[in-house]
Tab-separated table of C-alpha atoms in Angstrom:
chain	number	residue	atom	x	y	z
X	32	MET	CA	4.935	-13.342	2.890
X	33	ASP	CA	7.668	-10.785	3.487
X	34	ASP	CA	10.966	-11.427	5.273
X	35	LEU	CA	13.829	-9.691	6.966
X	36	ALA	CA	16.457	-11.214	4.675
X	37	GLY	CA	14.888	-9.890	1.495
X	38	PHE	CA	14.370	-6.431	2.957
X	39	LEU	CA	17.999	-6.190	4.070
X	40	ARG	CA	19.236	-7.213	0.606
X	41	THR	CA	17.169	-4.586	-1.209
X	42	ARG	CA	18.097	-1.813	1.256
X	43	ARG	CA	21.798	-2.694	1.034
X	44	ALA	CA	21.714	-2.491	-2.755
X	45	ARG	CA	20.487	1.103	-2.761
X	46	VAL	CA	23.153	2.605	-0.479
X	47	ASP	CA	25.812	4.656	-2.268
X	48	PRO	CA	29.203	3.490	-0.919
X	49	ALA	CA	30.644	6.998	-1.257
X	50	ALA	CA	27.890	8.333	1.039
X	51	VAL	CA	29.207	6.171	3.891
X	52	GLY	CA	32.884	6.885	3.219
X	53	ILE	CA	33.774	3.816	1.124
X	54	PRO	CA	35.911	4.622	-1.950
X	55	THR	CA	34.885	2.974	-5.218
X	56	ASP	CA	36.495	2.400	-8.578
X	57	SER	CA	35.550	1.016	-11.973
X	58	ARG	CA	36.297	-2.558	-10.874
X	59	ARG	CA	33.469	-2.591	-8.316
X	60	ARG	CA	30.703	-4.890	-9.556
X	61	VAL	CA	28.368	-4.834	-6.543
X	62	GLU	CA	25.338	-2.557	-6.573
X	63	GLY	CA	25.299	-0.691	-3.279
X	64	LEU	CA	27.192	-2.037	-0.280
X	65	ARG	CA	28.793	-5.445	0.104
X	66	ARG	CA	27.587	-7.608	2.975
X	67	GLU	CA	30.925	-7.354	4.758
X	68	GLU	CA	30.767	-3.561	4.475
X	69	VAL	CA	27.339	-3.456	6.102
X	70	ALA	CA	28.604	-5.752	8.856
X	71	HIS	CA	31.682	-3.602	9.510
X	72	LEU	CA	29.734	-0.335	9.576
X	73	SER	CA	27.068	-1.862	11.842
X	74	GLY	CA	29.538	-3.347	14.296
X	75	VAL	CA	28.454	-6.974	13.834
X	76	SER	CA	30.425	-9.946	12.551
X	77	VAL	CA	30.343	-10.719	8.860
X	78	ASP	CA	29.169	-14.257	9.605
X	79	TYR	CA	26.227	-12.988	11.651
X	80	TYR	CA	25.147	-10.493	8.988
X	81	VAL	CA	25.416	-13.150	6.262
X	82	ARG	CA	23.155	-15.399	8.343
X	83	LEU	CA	20.659	-12.514	8.665
X	84	GLU	CA	20.519	-12.141	4.884
X	85	GLN	CA	20.146	-15.875	4.455
X	86	GLY	CA	17.304	-16.069	6.952
X	87	ARG	CA	19.314	-18.275	9.327
X	88	ALA	CA	19.732	-15.790	12.204
X	89	THR	CA	16.705	-15.078	14.363
X	90	GLN	CA	15.707	-12.423	16.854
X	91	PRO	CA	18.392	-9.759	16.276
X	92	SER	CA	18.714	-7.374	19.208
X	93	GLU	CA	17.380	-3.820	19.230
X	94	GLN	CA	20.984	-2.576	19.161
X	95	VAL	CA	21.721	-4.557	15.994
X	96	LEU	CA	18.531	-3.344	14.330
X	97	ASP	CA	19.296	0.264	15.272
X	98	ALA	CA	22.776	-0.050	13.785
X	99	LEU	CA	21.498	-1.613	10.573
X	100	ALA	CA	18.831	1.068	10.195
X	101	ARG	CA	21.495	3.762	10.576
X	102	VAL	CA	23.911	2.223	8.060
X	103	LEU	CA	21.191	1.490	5.513
X	104	GLY	CA	19.763	5.009	5.821
X	105	LEU	CA	16.240	3.881	6.672
X	106	ASP	CA	13.537	6.462	7.188
X	107	GLU	CA	10.999	6.222	9.995
X	108	THR	CA	8.577	4.052	8.024
X	109	GLU	CA	11.301	1.671	6.846
X	110	ARG	CA	12.746	1.468	10.355
X	111	GLY	CA	9.383	0.395	11.777
X	112	HIS	CA	9.029	-2.153	8.971
X	113	LEU	CA	12.493	-3.558	9.765
X	114	TYR	CA	11.554	-4.050	13.430
X	115	ARG	CA	8.255	-5.754	12.527
X	116	LEU	CA	10.023	-8.170	10.172
X	117	ALA	CA	12.566	-8.999	12.872
X	118	ARG	CA	9.776	-9.797	15.363
X	119	GLN	CA	7.742	-11.983	13.013
X	120	ARG	CA	9.023	-15.281	14.379
X	121	ARG	CA	8.280	-14.224	17.945
X	122	ARG	CA	4.716	-12.964	17.509
X	123	ARG	CA	2.811	-13.035	14.218
X	124	ALA	CA	-0.141	-10.663	14.095
X	125	LYS	CA	-3.493	-12.105	13.085
X	126	ALA	CA	-5.142	-10.336	10.159
X	127	PRO	CA	-8.147	-8.367	11.428
X	128	GLY	CA	-11.647	-8.866	10.063
X	129	GLY	CA	-15.272	-8.265	10.919
X	130	ARG	CA	-17.917	-5.895	9.659
X	131	VAL	CA	-17.882	-2.128	9.868
X	132	ARG	CA	-19.678	-0.901	12.964
X	133	PRO	CA	-22.972	0.963	12.342
X	134	GLU	CA	-21.588	3.915	14.280
X	135	LEU	CA	-18.801	4.304	11.703
X	136	LEU	CA	-21.303	4.192	8.870
X	137	ARG	CA	-23.115	7.054	10.557
X	138	VAL	CA	-19.846	8.987	10.631
X	139	LEU	CA	-19.579	8.519	6.857
X	140	ASP	CA	-23.078	9.951	6.471
X	141	LEU	CA	-21.971	13.079	8.325
X	142	VAL	CA	-19.367	13.784	5.611
X	143	THR	CA	-21.574	15.212	2.881
X	144	ALA	CA	-19.381	17.571	0.827
X	145	SER	CA	-16.318	15.333	0.305
X	146	PRO	CA	-15.665	11.722	-0.716
X	147	ALA	CA	-14.978	9.531	2.329
X	148	LEU	CA	-14.074	5.830	2.537
X	149	ILE	CA	-13.311	3.171	5.125
X	150	MET	CA	-10.496	0.936	3.880
X	151	ASP	CA	-8.635	-2.035	5.371
X	152	HIS	CA	-4.975	-3.078	5.203
X	153	ARG	CA	-5.564	-4.933	1.916
X	154	LEU	CA	-6.949	-1.703	0.374
X	155	ASP	CA	-10.428	-3.214	0.251
X	156	VAL	CA	-13.044	-0.470	0.458
X	157	LEU	CA	-15.418	-1.609	3.189
X	158	ALA	CA	-17.767	1.370	2.987
X	159	GLY	CA	-18.033	4.774	1.388
X	160	ASN	CA	-20.323	7.783	1.424
X	161	ARG	CA	-22.430	9.086	-1.460
X	162	MET	CA	-19.651	11.394	-2.711
X	163	ALA	CA	-17.195	8.485	-2.896
X	164	GLY	CA	-19.618	6.590	-5.133
X	165	LEU	CA	-19.946	9.652	-7.366
X	166	LEU	CA	-16.166	10.079	-7.592
X	167	TYR	CA	-15.557	6.467	-8.629
X	168	GLY	CA	-18.713	6.220	-10.724
X	169	ARG	CA	-19.912	3.064	-8.973
X	170	PRO	CA	-20.874	1.730	-5.536
X	171	VAL	CA	-17.511	1.619	-3.804
X	172	ALA	CA	-18.148	-1.140	-1.250
X	173	GLY	CA	-16.233	-4.152	-2.543
X	174	LEU	CA	-13.789	-2.167	-4.661
X	175	ASN	CA	-10.130	-2.946	-4.050
X	176	SER	CA	-7.982	0.114	-4.651
X	177	ALA	CA	-4.927	-1.900	-5.722
X	178	ARG	CA	-6.849	-3.879	-8.338
X	179	HIS	CA	-8.565	-0.697	-9.499
X	180	ILE	CA	-5.244	1.066	-10.073
X	181	PHE	CA	-3.144	-1.774	-11.508
X	182	LEU	CA	-5.583	-4.079	-13.302
X	183	ASP	CA	-8.524	-1.938	-14.431
X	184	GLU	CA	-7.278	-0.483	-17.703
X	185	ASP	CA	-10.607	1.306	-18.262
X	186	GLU	CA	-10.267	3.065	-14.904
X	187	ARG	CA	-6.617	4.140	-15.094
X	188	GLY	CA	-7.531	7.527	-16.537
X	189	LEU	CA	-9.343	8.452	-13.324
X	190	TYR	CA	-5.970	8.900	-11.581
X	191	ALA	CA	-4.160	12.020	-12.788
X	192	ASP	CA	-0.952	10.897	-11.008
X	193	TRP	CA	-1.217	7.205	-11.826
X	194	GLU	CA	2.485	6.398	-11.413
X	195	THR	CA	2.615	8.033	-7.974
X	196	CYS	CA	-0.534	6.138	-6.983
X	197	THR	CA	1.135	2.847	-7.927
X	198	LEU	CA	4.124	3.659	-5.708
X	199	ASP	CA	1.796	4.423	-2.800
X	200	VAL	CA	-0.181	1.212	-3.294
X	201	VAL	CA	2.854	-1.075	-3.439
X	202	GLY	CA	4.477	0.669	-0.478
X	203	HIS	CA	1.275	0.252	1.546
X	204	LEU	CA	0.920	-3.433	0.655
X	205	ARG	CA	4.567	-4.054	1.587
X	206	LEU	CA	3.884	-2.579	5.022
X	207	ALA	CA	0.763	-4.722	5.361
X	208	ALA	CA	2.708	-7.848	4.349
X	209	GLY	CA	5.222	-7.131	7.092
X	210	LYS	CA	2.501	-6.667	9.681
X	211	TYR	CA	0.270	-9.578	8.619
X	212	PRO	CA	2.596	-12.177	7.009
X	213	ASP	CA	0.065	-14.989	7.452
X	214	ASP	CA	-2.897	-13.268	5.778
X	215	PRO	CA	-3.897	-15.590	2.882
X	216	ARG	CA	-6.178	-13.019	1.257
X	217	LEU	CA	-3.358	-10.496	1.167
X	218	ALA	CA	-0.990	-13.094	-0.315
X	219	SER	CA	-3.591	-13.970	-2.942
X	220	LEU	CA	-4.052	-10.294	-3.830
X	221	VAL	CA	-0.296	-9.773	-4.232
X	222	GLY	CA	-0.072	-12.855	-6.457
X	223	GLU	CA	-2.990	-11.658	-8.584
X	224	LEU	CA	-1.445	-8.218	-9.027
X	225	ALA	CA	1.943	-9.728	-9.905
X	226	MET	CA	0.363	-11.957	-12.553
X	227	GLY	CA	-1.628	-9.112	-14.077
X	228	SER	CA	0.754	-6.161	-13.965
X	229	GLU	CA	4.398	-5.976	-15.022
X	230	ARG	CA	4.743	-2.618	-13.243
X	231	PHE	CA	3.519	-4.156	-10.004
X	232	ARG	CA	6.097	-6.953	-10.298
X	233	ARG	CA	8.916	-4.442	-10.762
X	234	LEU	CA	7.806	-2.229	-7.875
X	235	TRP	CA	7.209	-5.189	-5.543
X	236	ALA	CA	10.729	-6.482	-6.189
X	237	ARG	CA	12.135	-3.167	-4.921
X	238	ALA	CA	10.627	-3.853	-1.451
X	239	ASP	CA	9.943	-0.155	-0.839
X	240	VAL	CA	7.551	0.671	1.988
X	241	ARG	CA	5.354	3.756	2.306
X	242	ALA	CA	2.994	5.027	4.974
X	243	ARG	CA	0.858	7.713	3.394
X	244	THR	CA	-1.052	9.622	6.043
X	245	HIS	CA	-1.925	12.705	4.003
X	246	GLY	CA	-1.131	14.395	0.712
X	247	ARG	CA	-2.287	15.485	-2.708
X	248	LYS	CA	-4.594	13.204	-4.674
X	249	ALA	CA	-5.506	14.274	-8.198
X	250	PHE	CA	-8.302	12.824	-10.319
X	251	ARG	CA	-9.610	13.297	-13.859
X	252	HIS	CA	-13.331	12.760	-13.483
X	253	PRO	CA	-15.107	11.959	-16.779
X	254	LEU	CA	-18.051	14.239	-15.962
X	255	VAL	CA	-16.725	17.127	-13.871
X	256	GLY	CA	-13.100	17.298	-15.047
X	257	PRO	CA	-9.881	17.691	-12.993
X	258	LEU	CA	-10.142	17.408	-9.215
X	259	GLU	CA	-7.032	18.245	-7.200
X	260	LEU	CA	-7.931	17.067	-3.711
X	261	HIS	CA	-6.203	16.625	-0.369
X	262	GLN	CA	-6.320	13.183	1.244
X	263	GLU	CA	-6.239	12.656	4.994
X	264	ASN	CA	-5.924	9.126	6.413
X	265	PHE	CA	-7.291	8.601	9.928
X	266	ALA	CA	-6.313	5.284	11.526
X	267	LEU	CA	-9.289	3.891	13.418
X	268	PRO	CA	-8.503	3.505	17.130
X	269	ASP	CA	-9.574	-0.128	17.402
X	270	GLY	CA	-6.383	-1.866	16.266
X	271	SER	CA	-8.128	-3.190	13.149
X	272	GLY	CA	-5.681	-1.745	10.630
X	273	ARG	CA	-8.567	0.136	9.018
X	274	GLU	CA	-8.518	3.781	8.035
X	275	LEU	CA	-11.032	6.517	7.346
X	276	LEU	CA	-9.968	8.410	4.213
X	277	VAL	CA	-11.404	11.848	3.457
X	278	LEU	CA	-10.728	13.707	0.190
X	279	SER	CA	-11.296	17.450	0.501
X	280	ALA	CA	-10.871	20.513	-1.711
X	281	ALA	CA	-9.226	23.783	-0.737
X	282	PRO	CA	-11.760	26.605	-0.173
X	283	GLY	CA	-12.321	28.680	-3.293
X	284	SER	CA	-10.419	26.252	-5.529
X	285	PRO	CA	-11.613	24.832	-8.873
X	286	ALA	CA	-11.743	21.449	-7.137
X	287	GLU	CA	-14.300	22.809	-4.663
X	288	ASP	CA	-16.491	23.836	-7.602
X	289	GLY	CA	-15.941	20.384	-9.094
X	290	LEU	CA	-17.098	18.658	-5.909
X	291	ARG	CA	-20.234	20.818	-5.911
X	292	LEU	CA	-20.972	19.673	-9.457
X	293	LEU	CA	-20.265	16.098	-8.422
X	294	ALA	CA	-22.685	16.387	-5.513
X	295	GLY	CA	-25.486	17.261	-7.946
X	296	LEU	CA	-25.160	14.003	-9.876
X	297	ASP	CA	-27.331	10.929	-9.361
X	298	PRO	CA	-25.032	7.999	-8.436
X	299	THR	CA	-27.554	5.201	-8.905
X	300	PRO	CA	-28.482	3.882	-12.354
X	301	PRO	CA	-32.266	3.502	-12.843
X	302	GLY	CA	-33.629	0.351	-11.246
X	303	GLU	CA	-30.518	-0.346	-9.124
X	304	PRO	CA	-30.332	0.126	-5.329
X	305	ALA	CA	-27.637	2.344	-3.862
X	306	ALA	CA	-24.868	0.486	-2.000
X	307	ARG	CA	-22.732	1.878	0.773
X	308	GLY	CA	-21.668	-0.768	3.289
X	309	GLU	CA	-19.918	-4.081	2.924
X	310	PRO	CA	-21.089	-6.460	0.189
X	311	THR	CA	-23.267	-9.303	1.422
X	312	ASN	CA	-21.190	-11.849	-0.507
X	313	PRO	CA	-17.503	-11.587	0.510
X	314	ALA	CA	-16.462	-13.375	-2.687
X	315	THR	CA	-17.566	-10.369	-4.731
X	316	ARG	CA	-15.416	-7.920	-2.799
X	317	GLY	CA	-12.908	-6.130	-4.987
X	318	GLU	CA	-14.219	-7.227	-8.400
X	319	PRO	CA	-13.066	-4.836	-11.124
X	320	ALA	CA	-15.707	-2.619	-12.675
X	321	THR	CA	-15.925	-0.636	-15.879
X	322	ARG	CA	-17.224	2.886	-16.144
X	323	GLY	CA	-20.180	3.732	-18.335
X	324	GLY	CA	-21.093	7.286	-17.420
X	325	LEU	CA	-21.958	6.769	-13.749
X	326	ALA	CA	-23.108	3.165	-14.197
X	327	ALA	CA	-20.768	0.288	-13.431
X	328	ALA	CA	-20.925	-3.265	-14.680
X	329	SER	CA	-19.070	-6.142	-13.060
X	330	ARG	CA	-16.789	-8.467	-14.934
X	331	PRO	CA	-15.101	-11.640	-13.641
X	332	GLY	CA	-12.032	-11.087	-11.472
X	333	ARG	CA	-8.620	-12.351	-12.449
X	334	PRO	CA	-7.350	-15.652	-11.051
X	335	ALA	CA	-5.185	-15.399	-7.961
X	336	GLY	CA	-1.558	-16.485	-8.276
X	337	GLN	CA	1.531	-16.918	-6.186
X	338	MET	CA	3.463	-14.006	-4.778
X	339	PRO	CA	6.728	-13.375	-6.654
X	340	PRO	CA	9.967	-13.848	-4.758
X	341	VAL	CA	11.646	-10.762	-3.354
């Protein structure tokens, strides 16, 4: 789904030649570095680097990857992504699956004052606590965060920093595509997002990767107002690619008061059972939902498409 050649091309295009000591003039037509310039600065032959960008060279050495990462100015996350892409042909990771363990669901129940979610590498919400359902205004099990942000026009207003959220989502999915290139559900999700969102197509073409482990997350809740929260991502220690996300408020802040108000709301519309864990029908996972107060009504999902080329 993602490849080394495409990643190298996009990283090369963003490097300022002047930053690596290459003089430029008005006649230069190439955005970023030329392939021969990357090869020279990395200490590899031009022919070998061209074959890397054309997908014809396999299994580059650690020394070559280290040199390329240095010349292209990759950060720690991008460097790890580069190494994973280079190893794809040797060992392709199988996409994890399976249900959430009951012990983890009990952990969610212990978090009572803050929204908490368990999410997989596709940004599918596998389970959430009561506060998460109140924050999103619907049972969160089955919600896909990427669809929610890019395709649910009615829900966009929930995210106070919507543009930043889109960068985080695309960067996360790029990392997941590098780790699980043979995951058909991930490929289908990327194709669906590309068909339904012009912004997603533009961001995906940039091939940026992000690993968000913590940071600010701001919401505009329709009932309790602005909520400026702090998100912590805890990778589960079972190699599943899943994370526990907890959204907390600083002590004494307006957001803490907002979470208290949120906790006093009833998340379940009359006559409907509360839902926390995984949906019983996997086909319904991630369907968009509209907000009506705290009630949510399902509507048909969008058709899946093909992933756009890098």
